[in-house]
Short mmCIF file of C-alpha atoms and ligand atoms in Angstrom, two decimals:
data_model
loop_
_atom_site.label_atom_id
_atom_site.label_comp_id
_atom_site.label_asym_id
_atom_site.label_seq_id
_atom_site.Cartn_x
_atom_site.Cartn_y
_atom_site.Cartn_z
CA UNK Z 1 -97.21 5.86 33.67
CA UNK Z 2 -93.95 5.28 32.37
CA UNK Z 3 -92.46 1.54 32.71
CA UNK Z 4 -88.75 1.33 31.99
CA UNK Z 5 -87.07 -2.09 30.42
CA UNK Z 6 -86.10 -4.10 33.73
CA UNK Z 7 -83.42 -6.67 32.65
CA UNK Z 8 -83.36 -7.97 36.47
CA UNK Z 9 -82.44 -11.50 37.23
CA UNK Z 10 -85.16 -11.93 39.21
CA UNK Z 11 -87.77 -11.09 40.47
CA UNK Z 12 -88.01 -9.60 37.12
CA UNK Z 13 -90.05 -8.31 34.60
CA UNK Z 14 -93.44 -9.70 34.26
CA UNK Z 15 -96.25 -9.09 31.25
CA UNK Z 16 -97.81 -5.49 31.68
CA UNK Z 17 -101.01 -7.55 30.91
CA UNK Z 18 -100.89 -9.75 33.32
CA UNK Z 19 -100.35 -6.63 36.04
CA UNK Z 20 -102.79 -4.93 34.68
CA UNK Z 21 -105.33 -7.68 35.14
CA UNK Z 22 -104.30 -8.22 38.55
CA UNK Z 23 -104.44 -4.82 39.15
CA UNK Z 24 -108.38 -4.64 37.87
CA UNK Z 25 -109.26 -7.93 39.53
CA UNK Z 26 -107.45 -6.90 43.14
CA UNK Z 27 -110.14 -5.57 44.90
CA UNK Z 28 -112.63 -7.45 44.31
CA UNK Z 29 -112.79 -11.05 42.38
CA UNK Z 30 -115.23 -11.96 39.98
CA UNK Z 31 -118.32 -10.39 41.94
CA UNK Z 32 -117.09 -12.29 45.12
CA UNK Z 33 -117.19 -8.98 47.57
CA UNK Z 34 -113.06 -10.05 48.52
CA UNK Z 35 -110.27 -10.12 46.78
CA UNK Z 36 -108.32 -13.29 45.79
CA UNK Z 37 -105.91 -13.19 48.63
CA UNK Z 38 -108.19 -12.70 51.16
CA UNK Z 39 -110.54 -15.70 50.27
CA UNK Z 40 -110.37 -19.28 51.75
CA UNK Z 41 -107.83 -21.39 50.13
CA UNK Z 42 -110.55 -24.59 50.52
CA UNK Z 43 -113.30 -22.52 48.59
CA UNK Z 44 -114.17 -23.09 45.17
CA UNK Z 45 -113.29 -19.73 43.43
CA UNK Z 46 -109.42 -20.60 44.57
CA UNK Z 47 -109.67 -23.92 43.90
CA UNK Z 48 -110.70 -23.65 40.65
CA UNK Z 49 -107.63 -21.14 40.16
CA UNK Z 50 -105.11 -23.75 41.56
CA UNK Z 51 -105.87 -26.74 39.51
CA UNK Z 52 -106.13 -24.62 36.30
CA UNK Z 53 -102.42 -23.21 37.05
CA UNK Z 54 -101.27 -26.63 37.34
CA UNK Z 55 -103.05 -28.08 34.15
CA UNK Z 56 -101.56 -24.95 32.13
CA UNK Z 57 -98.37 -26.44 33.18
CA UNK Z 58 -99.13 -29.86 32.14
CA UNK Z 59 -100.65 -28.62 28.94
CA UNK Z 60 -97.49 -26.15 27.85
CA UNK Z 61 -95.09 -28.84 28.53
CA UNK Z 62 -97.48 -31.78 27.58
CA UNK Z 63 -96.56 -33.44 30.74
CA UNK Z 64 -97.28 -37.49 30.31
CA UNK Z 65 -99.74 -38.59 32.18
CA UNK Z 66 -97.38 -40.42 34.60
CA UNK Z 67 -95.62 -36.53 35.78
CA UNK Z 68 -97.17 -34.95 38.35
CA UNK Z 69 -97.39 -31.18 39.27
CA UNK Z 70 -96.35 -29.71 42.93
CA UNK Z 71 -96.64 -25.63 44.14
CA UNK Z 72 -94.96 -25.35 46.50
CA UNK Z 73 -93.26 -22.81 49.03
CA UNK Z 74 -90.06 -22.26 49.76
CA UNK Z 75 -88.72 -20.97 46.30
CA UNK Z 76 -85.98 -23.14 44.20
CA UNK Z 77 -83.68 -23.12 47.17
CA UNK Z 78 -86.01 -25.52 49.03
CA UNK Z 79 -85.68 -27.85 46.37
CA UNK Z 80 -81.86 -28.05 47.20
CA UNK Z 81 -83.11 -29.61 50.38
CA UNK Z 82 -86.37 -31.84 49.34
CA UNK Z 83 -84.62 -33.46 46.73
CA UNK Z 84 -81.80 -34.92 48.21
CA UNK Z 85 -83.80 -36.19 51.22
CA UNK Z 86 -86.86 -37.59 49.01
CA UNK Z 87 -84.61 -39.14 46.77
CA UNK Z 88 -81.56 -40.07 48.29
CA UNK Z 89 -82.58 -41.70 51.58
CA UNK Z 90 -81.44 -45.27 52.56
CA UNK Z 91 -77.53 -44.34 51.37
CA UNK Z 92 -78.21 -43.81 47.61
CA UNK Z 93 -75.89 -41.39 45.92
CA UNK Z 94 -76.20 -39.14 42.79
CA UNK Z 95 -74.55 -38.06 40.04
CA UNK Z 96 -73.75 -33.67 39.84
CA UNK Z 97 -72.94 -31.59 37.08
CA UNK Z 98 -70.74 -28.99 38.82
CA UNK Z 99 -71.64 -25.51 35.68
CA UNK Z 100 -71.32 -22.25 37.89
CA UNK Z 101 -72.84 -20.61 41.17
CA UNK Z 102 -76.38 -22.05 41.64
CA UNK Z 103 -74.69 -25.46 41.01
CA UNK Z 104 -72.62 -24.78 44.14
CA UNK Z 105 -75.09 -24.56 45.70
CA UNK Z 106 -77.50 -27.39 45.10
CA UNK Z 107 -74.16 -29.64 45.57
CA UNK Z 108 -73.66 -28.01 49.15
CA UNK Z 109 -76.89 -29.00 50.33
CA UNK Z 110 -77.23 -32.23 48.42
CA UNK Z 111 -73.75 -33.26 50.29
CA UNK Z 112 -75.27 -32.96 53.89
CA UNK Z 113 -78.11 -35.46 53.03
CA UNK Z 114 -76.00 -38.36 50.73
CA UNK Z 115 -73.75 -39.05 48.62
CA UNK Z 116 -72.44 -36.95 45.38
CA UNK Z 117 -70.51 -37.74 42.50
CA UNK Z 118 -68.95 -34.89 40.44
CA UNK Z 119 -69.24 -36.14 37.07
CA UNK Z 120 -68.40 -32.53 35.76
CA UNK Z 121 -66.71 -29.90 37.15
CA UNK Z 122 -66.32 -26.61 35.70
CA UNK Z 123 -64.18 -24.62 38.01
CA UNK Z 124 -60.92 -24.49 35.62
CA UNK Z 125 -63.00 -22.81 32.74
CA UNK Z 126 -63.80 -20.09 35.41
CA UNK Z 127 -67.57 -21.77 34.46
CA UNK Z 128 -68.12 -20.37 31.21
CA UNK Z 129 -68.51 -23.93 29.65
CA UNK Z 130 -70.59 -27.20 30.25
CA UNK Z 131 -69.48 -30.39 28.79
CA UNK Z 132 -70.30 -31.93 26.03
CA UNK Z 133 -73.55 -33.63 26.66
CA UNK Z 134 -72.90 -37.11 25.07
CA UNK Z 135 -69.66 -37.28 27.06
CA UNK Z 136 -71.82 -37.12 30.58
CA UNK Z 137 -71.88 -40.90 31.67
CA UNK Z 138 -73.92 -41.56 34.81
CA UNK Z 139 -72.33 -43.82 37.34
CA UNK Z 140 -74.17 -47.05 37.51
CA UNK Z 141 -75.76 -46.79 41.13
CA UNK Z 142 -76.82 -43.34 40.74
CA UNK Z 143 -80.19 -42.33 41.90
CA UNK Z 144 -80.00 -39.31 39.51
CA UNK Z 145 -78.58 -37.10 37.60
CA UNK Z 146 -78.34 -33.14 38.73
CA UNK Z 147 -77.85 -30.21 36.27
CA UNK Z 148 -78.75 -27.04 36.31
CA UNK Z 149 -80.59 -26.21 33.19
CA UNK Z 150 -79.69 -22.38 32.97
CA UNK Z 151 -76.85 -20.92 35.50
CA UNK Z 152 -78.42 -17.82 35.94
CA UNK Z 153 -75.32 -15.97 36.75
CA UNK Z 154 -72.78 -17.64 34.19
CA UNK Z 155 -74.63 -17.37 31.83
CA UNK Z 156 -74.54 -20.81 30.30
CA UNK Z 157 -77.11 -23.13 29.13
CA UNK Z 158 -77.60 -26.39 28.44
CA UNK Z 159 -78.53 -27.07 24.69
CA UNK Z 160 -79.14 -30.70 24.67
CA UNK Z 161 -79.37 -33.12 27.33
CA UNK Z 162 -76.94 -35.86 28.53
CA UNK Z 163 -78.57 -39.42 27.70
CA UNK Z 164 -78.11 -41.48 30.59
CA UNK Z 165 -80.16 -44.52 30.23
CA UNK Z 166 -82.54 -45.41 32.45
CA UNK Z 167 -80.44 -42.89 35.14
CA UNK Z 168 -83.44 -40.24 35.29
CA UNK Z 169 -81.81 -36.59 35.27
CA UNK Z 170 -83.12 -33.58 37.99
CA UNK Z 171 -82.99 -30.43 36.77
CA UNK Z 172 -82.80 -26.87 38.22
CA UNK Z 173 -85.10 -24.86 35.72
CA UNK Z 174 -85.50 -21.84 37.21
CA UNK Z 175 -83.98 -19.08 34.64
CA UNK Z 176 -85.06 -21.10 31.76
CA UNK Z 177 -88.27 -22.76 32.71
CA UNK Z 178 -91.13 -22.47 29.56
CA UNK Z 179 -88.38 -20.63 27.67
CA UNK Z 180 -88.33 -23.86 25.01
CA UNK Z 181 -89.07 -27.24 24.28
CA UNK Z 182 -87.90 -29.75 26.87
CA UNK Z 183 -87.70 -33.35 25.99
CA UNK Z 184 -89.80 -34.08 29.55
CA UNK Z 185 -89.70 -38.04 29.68
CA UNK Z 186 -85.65 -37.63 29.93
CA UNK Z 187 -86.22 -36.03 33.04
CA UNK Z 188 -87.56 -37.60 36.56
CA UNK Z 189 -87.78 -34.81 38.25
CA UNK Z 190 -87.96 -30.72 37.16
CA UNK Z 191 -87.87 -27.58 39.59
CA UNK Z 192 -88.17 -23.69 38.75
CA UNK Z 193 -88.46 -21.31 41.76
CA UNK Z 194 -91.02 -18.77 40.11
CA UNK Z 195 -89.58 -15.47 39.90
CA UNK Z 196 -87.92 -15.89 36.60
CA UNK Z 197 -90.56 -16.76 34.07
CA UNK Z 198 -93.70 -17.78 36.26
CA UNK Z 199 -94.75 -14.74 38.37
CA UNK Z 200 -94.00 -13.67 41.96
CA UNK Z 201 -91.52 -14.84 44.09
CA UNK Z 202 -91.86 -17.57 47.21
CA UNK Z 203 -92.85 -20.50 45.11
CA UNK Z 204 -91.33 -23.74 43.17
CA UNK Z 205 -93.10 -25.52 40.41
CA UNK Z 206 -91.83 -29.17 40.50
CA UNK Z 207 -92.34 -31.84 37.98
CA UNK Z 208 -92.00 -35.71 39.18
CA UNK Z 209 -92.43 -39.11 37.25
CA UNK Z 210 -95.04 -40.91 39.64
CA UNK Z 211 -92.17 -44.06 39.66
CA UNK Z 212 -89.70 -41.31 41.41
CA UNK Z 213 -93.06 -39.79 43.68
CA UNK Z 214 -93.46 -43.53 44.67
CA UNK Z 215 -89.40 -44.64 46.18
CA UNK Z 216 -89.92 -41.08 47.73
CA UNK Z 217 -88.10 -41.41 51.52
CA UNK Z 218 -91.61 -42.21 53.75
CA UNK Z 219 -89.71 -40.71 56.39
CA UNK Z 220 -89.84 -36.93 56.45
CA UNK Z 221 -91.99 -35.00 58.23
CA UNK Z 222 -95.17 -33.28 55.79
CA UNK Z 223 -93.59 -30.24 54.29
CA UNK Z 224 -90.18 -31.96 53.52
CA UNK Z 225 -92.01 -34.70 51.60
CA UNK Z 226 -92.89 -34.73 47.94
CA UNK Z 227 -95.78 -37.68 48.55
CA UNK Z 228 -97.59 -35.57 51.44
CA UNK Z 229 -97.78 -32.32 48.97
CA UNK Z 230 -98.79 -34.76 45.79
CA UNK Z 231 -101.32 -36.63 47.86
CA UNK Z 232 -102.87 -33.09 48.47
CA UNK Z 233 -102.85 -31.62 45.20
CA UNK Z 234 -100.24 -29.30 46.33
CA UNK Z 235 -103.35 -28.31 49.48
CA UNK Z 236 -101.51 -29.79 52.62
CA UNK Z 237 -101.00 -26.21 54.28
CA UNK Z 238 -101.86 -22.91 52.79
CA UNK Z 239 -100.63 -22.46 49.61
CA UNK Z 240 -98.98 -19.26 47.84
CA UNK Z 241 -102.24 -17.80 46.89
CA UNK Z 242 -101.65 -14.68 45.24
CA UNK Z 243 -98.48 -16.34 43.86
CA UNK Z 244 -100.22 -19.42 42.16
CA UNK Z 245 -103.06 -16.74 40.34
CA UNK Z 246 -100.23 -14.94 39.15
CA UNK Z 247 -98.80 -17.47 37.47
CA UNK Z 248 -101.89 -18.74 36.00
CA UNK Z 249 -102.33 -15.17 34.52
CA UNK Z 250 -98.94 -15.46 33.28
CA UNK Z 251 -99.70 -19.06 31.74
CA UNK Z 252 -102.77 -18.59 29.93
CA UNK Z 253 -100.84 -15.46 28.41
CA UNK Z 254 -98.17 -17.55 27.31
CA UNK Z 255 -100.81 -20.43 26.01
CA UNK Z 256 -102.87 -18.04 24.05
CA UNK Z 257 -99.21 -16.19 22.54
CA UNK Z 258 -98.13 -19.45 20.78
CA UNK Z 259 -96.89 -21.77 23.94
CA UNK Z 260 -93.23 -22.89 24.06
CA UNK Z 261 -92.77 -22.71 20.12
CA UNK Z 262 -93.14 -18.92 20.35
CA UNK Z 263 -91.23 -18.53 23.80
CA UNK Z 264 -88.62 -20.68 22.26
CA UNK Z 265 -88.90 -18.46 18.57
CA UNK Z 266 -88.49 -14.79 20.99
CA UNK Z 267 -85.70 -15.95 23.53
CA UNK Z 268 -83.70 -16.53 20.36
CA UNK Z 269 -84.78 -13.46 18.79
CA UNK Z 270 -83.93 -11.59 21.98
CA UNK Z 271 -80.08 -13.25 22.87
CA UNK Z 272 -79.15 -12.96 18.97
CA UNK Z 273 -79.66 -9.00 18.79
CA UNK Z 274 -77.57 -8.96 22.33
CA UNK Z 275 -75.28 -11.34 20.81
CA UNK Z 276 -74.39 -9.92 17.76
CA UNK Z 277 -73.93 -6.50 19.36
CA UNK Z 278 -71.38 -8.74 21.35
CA UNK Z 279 -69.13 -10.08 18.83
CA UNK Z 280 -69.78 -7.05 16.28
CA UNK Z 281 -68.19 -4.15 17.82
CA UNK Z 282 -64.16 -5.40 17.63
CA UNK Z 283 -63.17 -6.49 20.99
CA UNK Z 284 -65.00 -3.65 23.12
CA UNK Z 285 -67.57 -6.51 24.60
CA UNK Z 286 -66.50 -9.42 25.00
CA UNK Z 287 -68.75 -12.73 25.90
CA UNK Z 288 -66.96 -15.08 28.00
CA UNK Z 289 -69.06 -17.66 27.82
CA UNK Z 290 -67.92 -20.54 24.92
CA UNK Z 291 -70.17 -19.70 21.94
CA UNK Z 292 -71.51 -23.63 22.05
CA UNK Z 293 -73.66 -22.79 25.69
CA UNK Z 294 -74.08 -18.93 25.65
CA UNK Z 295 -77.77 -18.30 27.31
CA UNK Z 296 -80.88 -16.91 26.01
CA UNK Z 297 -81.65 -15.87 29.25
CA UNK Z 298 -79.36 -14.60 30.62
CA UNK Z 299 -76.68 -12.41 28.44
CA UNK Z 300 -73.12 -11.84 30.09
CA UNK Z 301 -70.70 -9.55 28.95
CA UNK Z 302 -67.65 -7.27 30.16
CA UNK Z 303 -66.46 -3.81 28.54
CA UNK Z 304 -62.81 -3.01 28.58
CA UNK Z 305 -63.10 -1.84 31.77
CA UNK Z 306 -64.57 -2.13 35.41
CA UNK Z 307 -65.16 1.80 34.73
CA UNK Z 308 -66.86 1.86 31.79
CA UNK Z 309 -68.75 -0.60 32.87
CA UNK Z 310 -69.81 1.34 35.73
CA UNK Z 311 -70.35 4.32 33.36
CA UNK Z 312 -72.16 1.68 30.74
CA UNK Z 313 -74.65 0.90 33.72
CA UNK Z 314 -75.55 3.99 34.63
CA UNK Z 315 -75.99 5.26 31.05
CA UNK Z 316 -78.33 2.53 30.78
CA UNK Z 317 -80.38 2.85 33.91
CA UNK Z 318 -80.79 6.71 33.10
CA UNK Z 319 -82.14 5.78 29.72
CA UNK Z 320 -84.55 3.26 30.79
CA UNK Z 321 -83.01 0.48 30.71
CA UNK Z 322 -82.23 -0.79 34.63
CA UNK Z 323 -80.84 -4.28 36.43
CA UNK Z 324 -77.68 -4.58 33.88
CA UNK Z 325 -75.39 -4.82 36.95
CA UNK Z 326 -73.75 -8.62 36.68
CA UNK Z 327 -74.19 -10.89 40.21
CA UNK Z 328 -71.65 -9.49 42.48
CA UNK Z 329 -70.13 -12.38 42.78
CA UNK Z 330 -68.49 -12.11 39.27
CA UNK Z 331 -69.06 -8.74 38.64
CA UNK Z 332 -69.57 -6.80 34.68
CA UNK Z 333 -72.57 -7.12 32.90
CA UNK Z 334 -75.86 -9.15 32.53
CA UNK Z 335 -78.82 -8.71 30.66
CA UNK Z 336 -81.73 -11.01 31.98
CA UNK Z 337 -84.40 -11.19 29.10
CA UNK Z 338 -86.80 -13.72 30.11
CA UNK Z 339 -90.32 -14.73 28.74
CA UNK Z 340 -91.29 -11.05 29.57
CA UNK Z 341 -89.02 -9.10 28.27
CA UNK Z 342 -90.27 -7.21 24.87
CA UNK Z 343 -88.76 -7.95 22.31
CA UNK Z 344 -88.12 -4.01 21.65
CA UNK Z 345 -86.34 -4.18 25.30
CA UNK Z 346 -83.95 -6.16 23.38
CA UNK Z 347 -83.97 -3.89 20.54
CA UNK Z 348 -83.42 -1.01 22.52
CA UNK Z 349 -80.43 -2.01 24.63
CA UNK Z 350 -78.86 -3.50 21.65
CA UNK Z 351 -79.37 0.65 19.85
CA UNK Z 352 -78.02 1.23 23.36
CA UNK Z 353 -74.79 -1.01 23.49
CA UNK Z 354 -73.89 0.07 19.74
CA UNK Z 355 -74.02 3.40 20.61
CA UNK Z 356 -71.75 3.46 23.47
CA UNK Z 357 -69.46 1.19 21.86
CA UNK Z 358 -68.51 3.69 18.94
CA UNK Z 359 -68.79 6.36 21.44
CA UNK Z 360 -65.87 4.73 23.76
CA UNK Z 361 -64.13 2.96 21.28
C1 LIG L 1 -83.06 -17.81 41.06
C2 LIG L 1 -82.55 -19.19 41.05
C3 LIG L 1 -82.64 -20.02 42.19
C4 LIG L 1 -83.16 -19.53 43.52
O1 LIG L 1 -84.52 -19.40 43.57
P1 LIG L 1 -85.21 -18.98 44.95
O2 LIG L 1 -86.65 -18.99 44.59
O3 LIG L 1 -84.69 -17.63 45.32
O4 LIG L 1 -84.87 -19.99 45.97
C5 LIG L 1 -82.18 -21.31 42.08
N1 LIG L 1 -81.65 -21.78 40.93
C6 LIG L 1 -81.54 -21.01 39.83
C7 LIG L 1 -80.96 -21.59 38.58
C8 LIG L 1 -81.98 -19.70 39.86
O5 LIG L 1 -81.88 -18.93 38.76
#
């Protein structure tokens, strides 16, 4: 078996462990003659798996006891759609933070269901800078406050929070969820589709404050509405099985590895050796991302060239190293090191980028 460093946005890599495990426990679960996807989601072998997935969520983040925890389908993208109309029914509006391309589109959906306020807008930086988070003032009848905690294809990340009074803020986790420490009673509501640092994809973990669960719209139909799925413990239809035991295999790794303090402790580990490769080569890569919000997730960065980057890419790929391709939409190079990622991975493209840097220098 040989498995190669995948620096994929996502899906992405996940813990060889946790595959592994899977892998053993496939066929048949625990002495139950079936395998976990092939069980009844009402029985008590999956039900035990589903609550325990939830409580390691509550227990990483230690969620107050007034946040509750929602699987759900759909991925982060539904979330574009369920918060708006849970939140912002009977002509409420809400404040956006407009950072980069998965802003864009949160803020196109959230306009079709209410009002928006742009109380940020990042296009004239190209997006490769957030504001300064004590300069973010909510407007007064704002329901919330959007962000997006980690644009995933930017490359930039929020480093501390806006404080907005009693104006909860919403945030799009997805890149960065359980990456760090998250001051949790600042937010009202938290999303993360989980293909980045959770397990497979098809799925959104959501965090709400009960208060916000409570002035939820009463008028959508089941799916659509965050009080149906709460009053069900996340049950109403059939969840993401195989999706949910992933993720608590992913969890309890991440639990019994140190929690968020050692998440936190390796993403910085991992962006500082990609980093300083960055800015200690002369001007062969260059980081366009303001050195105040640069990601530890997600690592951008161009070569002199659209060629070499090509050539940089494919160097990569045929030395084990694969997904360094940036998002089409804004094309050179990303590394996506996530919870999963080895440190070595990080170690090893670093070697990598050195080398070719002297070599094409
Ligand atoms: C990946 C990603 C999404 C989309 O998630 P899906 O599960 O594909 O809907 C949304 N927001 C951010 C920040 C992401 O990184």
């Amino acid at each position: 078996m040989s498995r190669i460093f995948n620096f994929s946005a996502g899906p992405c890599t996940l813990p060889l462990g946790v595959l592994e495990q899977a892998r053993d426990e496939m066929v048949e679960y625990h002495g139950q003659g079936m395998s976990i996807i092939e069980m009844s989601h009402r029985g008590k072998t999956y039900d035990t798996i589903h609550h325990e997935s939830m409580d390691l969520v509550r227990e990483l983040l230690n969620l107050p006891d007034n946040y509750r925890v929602l699987l759900l389908g759909g991925g982060a993208t539904l979330q574009f759609s369920m918060v708006p109309m849970n939140l912002l029914h009977g002509g409420k509006s809400c404040d956006f933070t407009f950072t980069g391309a998965w802003a864009k589109k949160a803020l196109a959906d959230t306009k079709k269901v209410g009002k928006v306020n742009l109380v940020f807008d990042g296009t004239d930086s190209s997006f490769t800078t957030l504001p300064d988070p004590a300069s973010v003032k909510a407007s007064s009848d704002a329901a919330y406050l959007h962000l997006i905690s980690n644009e995933t294809i930017g490359g930039v990340q929020w480093q501390e929070w806006p404080d907005i009074g009693s104006v909860p803020l919403v945030a799009d986790m997805s890149s960065d969820f359980l990456s760090r420490h998250i001051p949790v009673d600042r937010f009202g509501l938290i999303y993360a589709g989980a293909q980045k640092n959770v397990g497979p994809a098809g799925m959104a973990v959501v965090i709400i404050r009960q208060d916000i669960l409570d002035a939820c719209s009463p008028d959508l139909t089941s799916y659509l509405s965050y009080p149906s799925h709460a009053k069900t413990d996340s049950m109403l239809n059939t969840p993401p099985v195989f999706t949910i035991y992933m993720m608590k295999l992913v969890l309890e790794r991440l639990r019994d590895a140190g929690g968020l303090d050692a998440a936190e402790q390796l993403a910085t580990k991992r962006s500082d050796l990609l980093y300083n490769v960055i800015e200690s080569q002369g001007s062969f890569y260059r980081c366009p991302v303001d050195s105040a919000c640069r990601s530890k997730t997600n690592v951008v960065f161009r070569l002199p060239t659209e060629d070499l980057e090509k050539q940089f890419v494919a160097e990569a790929d045929a030395q084990g190293m694969s997904g360094l391709k940036g998002h089409r939409s804004v094309g050179g190079c990303r590394a996506s090191i996530y919870n999963a990622m080895p440190v070595e991975g990080a170690e090893t493209l670093a070697r990598f980028m050195t080398a070719f840097a002297k070599q094409h220098s």
